[in-house]
XYZ file of C-alpha atoms in Angstrom:
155
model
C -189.142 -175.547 196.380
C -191.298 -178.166 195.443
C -191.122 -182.159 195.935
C -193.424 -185.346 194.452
C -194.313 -188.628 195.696
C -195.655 -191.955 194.325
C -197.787 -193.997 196.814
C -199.191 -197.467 196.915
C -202.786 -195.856 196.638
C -202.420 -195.045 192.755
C -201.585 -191.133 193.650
C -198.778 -188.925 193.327
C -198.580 -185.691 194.609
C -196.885 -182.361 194.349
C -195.886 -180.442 197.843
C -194.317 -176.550 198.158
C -191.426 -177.424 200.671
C -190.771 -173.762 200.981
C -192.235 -173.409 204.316
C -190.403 -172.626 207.838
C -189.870 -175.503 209.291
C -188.854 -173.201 212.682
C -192.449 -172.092 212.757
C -194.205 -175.175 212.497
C -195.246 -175.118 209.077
C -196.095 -178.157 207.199
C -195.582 -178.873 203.400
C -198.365 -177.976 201.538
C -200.259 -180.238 198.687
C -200.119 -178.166 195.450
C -201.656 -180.743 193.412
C -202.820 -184.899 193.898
C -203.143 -187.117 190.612
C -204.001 -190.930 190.504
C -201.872 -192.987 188.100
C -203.369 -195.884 185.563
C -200.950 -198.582 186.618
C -201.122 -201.668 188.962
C -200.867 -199.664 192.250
C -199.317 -203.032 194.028
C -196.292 -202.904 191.608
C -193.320 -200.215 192.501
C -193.342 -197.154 190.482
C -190.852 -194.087 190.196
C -191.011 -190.553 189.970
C -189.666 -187.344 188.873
C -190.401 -183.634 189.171
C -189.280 -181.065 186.288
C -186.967 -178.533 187.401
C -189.279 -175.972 186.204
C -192.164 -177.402 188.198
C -195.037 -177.853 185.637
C -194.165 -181.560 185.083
C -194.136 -184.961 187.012
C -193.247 -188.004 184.681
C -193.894 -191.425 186.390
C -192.992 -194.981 185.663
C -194.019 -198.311 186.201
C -192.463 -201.776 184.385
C -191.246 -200.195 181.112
C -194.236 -197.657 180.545
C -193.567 -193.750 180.867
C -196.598 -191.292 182.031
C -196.402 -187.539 182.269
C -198.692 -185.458 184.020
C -199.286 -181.489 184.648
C -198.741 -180.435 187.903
C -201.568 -177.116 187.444
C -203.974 -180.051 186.333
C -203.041 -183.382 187.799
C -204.442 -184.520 183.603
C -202.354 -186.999 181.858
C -200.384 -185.070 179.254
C -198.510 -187.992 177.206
C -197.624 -191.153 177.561
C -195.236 -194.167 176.658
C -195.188 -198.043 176.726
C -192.563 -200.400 176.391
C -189.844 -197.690 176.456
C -186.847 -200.443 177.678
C -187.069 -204.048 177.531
C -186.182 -204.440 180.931
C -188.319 -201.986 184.160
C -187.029 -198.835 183.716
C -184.678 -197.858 186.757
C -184.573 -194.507 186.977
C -185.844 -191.033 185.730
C -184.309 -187.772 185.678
C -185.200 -184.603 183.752
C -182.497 -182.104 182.403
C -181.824 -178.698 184.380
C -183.708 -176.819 181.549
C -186.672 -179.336 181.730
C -186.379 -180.141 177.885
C -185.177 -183.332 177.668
C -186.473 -186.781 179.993
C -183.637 -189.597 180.421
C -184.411 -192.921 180.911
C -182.546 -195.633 182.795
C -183.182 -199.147 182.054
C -182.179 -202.386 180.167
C -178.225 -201.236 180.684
C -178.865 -198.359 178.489
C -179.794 -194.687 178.834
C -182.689 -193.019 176.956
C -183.048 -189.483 176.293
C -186.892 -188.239 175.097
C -187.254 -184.262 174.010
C -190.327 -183.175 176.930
C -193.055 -182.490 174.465
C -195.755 -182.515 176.919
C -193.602 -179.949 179.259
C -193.286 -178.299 176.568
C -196.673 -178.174 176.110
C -197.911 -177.349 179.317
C -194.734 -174.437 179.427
C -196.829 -173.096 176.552
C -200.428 -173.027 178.275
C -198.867 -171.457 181.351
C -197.505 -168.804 180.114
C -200.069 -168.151 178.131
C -202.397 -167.835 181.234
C -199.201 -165.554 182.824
C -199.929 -163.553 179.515
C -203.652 -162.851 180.616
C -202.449 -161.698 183.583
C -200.082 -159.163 182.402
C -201.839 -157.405 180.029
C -201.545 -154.547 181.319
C -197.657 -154.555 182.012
C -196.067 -153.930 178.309
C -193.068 -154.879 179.964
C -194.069 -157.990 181.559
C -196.424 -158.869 178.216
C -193.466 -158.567 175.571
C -191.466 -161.069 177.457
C -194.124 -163.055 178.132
C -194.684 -162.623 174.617
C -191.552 -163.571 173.607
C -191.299 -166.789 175.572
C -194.324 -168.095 174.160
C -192.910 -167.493 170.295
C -189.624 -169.129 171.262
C -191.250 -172.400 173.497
C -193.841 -172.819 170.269
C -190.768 -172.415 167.907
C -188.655 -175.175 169.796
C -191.918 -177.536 169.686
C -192.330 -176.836 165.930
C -188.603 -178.139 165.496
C -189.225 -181.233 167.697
C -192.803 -182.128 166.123
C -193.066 -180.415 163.248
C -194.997 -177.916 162.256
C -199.174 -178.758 162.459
C-alpha cells in the first residue's frame, strides 16, 4: 500500500506501507515534492487509489502532483468560496470531489489521467517483448487517451 503526508515544511510525500512491521521494517519514501503555498497555513491531502496521483489543497486552491515525478501536473484556484474541507478521489481514480462552501464538487482527473497515460506508456517499453503483456498494454493506452479525448476534446 501506499500513504501521503502534508507537512509544515512545504513537502508532501509518498511512503510504500507494505513493509513487515514484525521485522522491523520502516515505511519507505517513494517520492518527496514541495508545494507553492504559504507553508504556515493548514493544507490537505489525498492519494489516488491507483497511486500515480496526490492532489493537495490549501484555502480554496487545488494542486495535483505525480507521484513518479514529484512535478506539478495541474492546478486550480478559487475552486469554493469558502477553504475547501476535504478531498477524496473516486475508487477508479477518474473523478476528484471537493468539499467546501456547504457544497460538493466533482472535477474529471485530467492530470491522472495524464500521468495514467505516460506510465503505461513507459510499462509499454518494457514489455516489448511480451505480445501478451504489449497488446494490453496497448489497449489501455487507446482506451485512457480515448476517455481524455471525451473529457478535453480532441487536440
Amino acid at each position: 500500500g501506499r500513504m501521503a503526508t502534508v507537512s509544515k515544511d512545504g513537502h508532501w510525500k509518498v511512503f510504500d506501507t507494505n513493509i513487515e512491521y514484525s521485522r522491523g521494517q520502516d515505511a519507505e519514501v517513494l517520492m518527496t515534492g514541495s508545494y507553492p503555498w504559504d507553508s504556515s497555513q493548514p493544507s490537505s491531502i489525498c492519494l489516488s487509489p491507483d497511486g500515480l496521483v496526490v492532489a493537495l489543497s490549501q484555502s480554496a486552491s487545488l494542486a495535483f502532483y505525480s507521484v513518479a515525478t514529484g512535478q506539478l501536473a495541474g492546478q486550480m484556484g478559487e475552486l469554493h468560496s469558502e477553504p475547501i474541507t476535504s478531498l477524496v478521489f473516486d475508487s477508479s481514480s477518474s473523478f476528484l470531489l471537493t468539499a467546501g462552501d456547504r457544497h460538493i464538487r466533482v472535477f474529471h482527473n485530467v492530470p491522472g489521467k495524464i500521468i495514467q497515460i505516460e506510465d503505461l506508456k513507459a510499462q509499454l517499453k518494457r514489455n516489448l517483448t511480451n505480445s501478451t503483456a504489449k497488446d494490453r498494454i496497448e489497449k489501455l493506452i487507446m482506451d485512457a487517451e480515448k476517455d481524455l479525448a471525451a473529457i478535453v476534446g480532441s487536440t
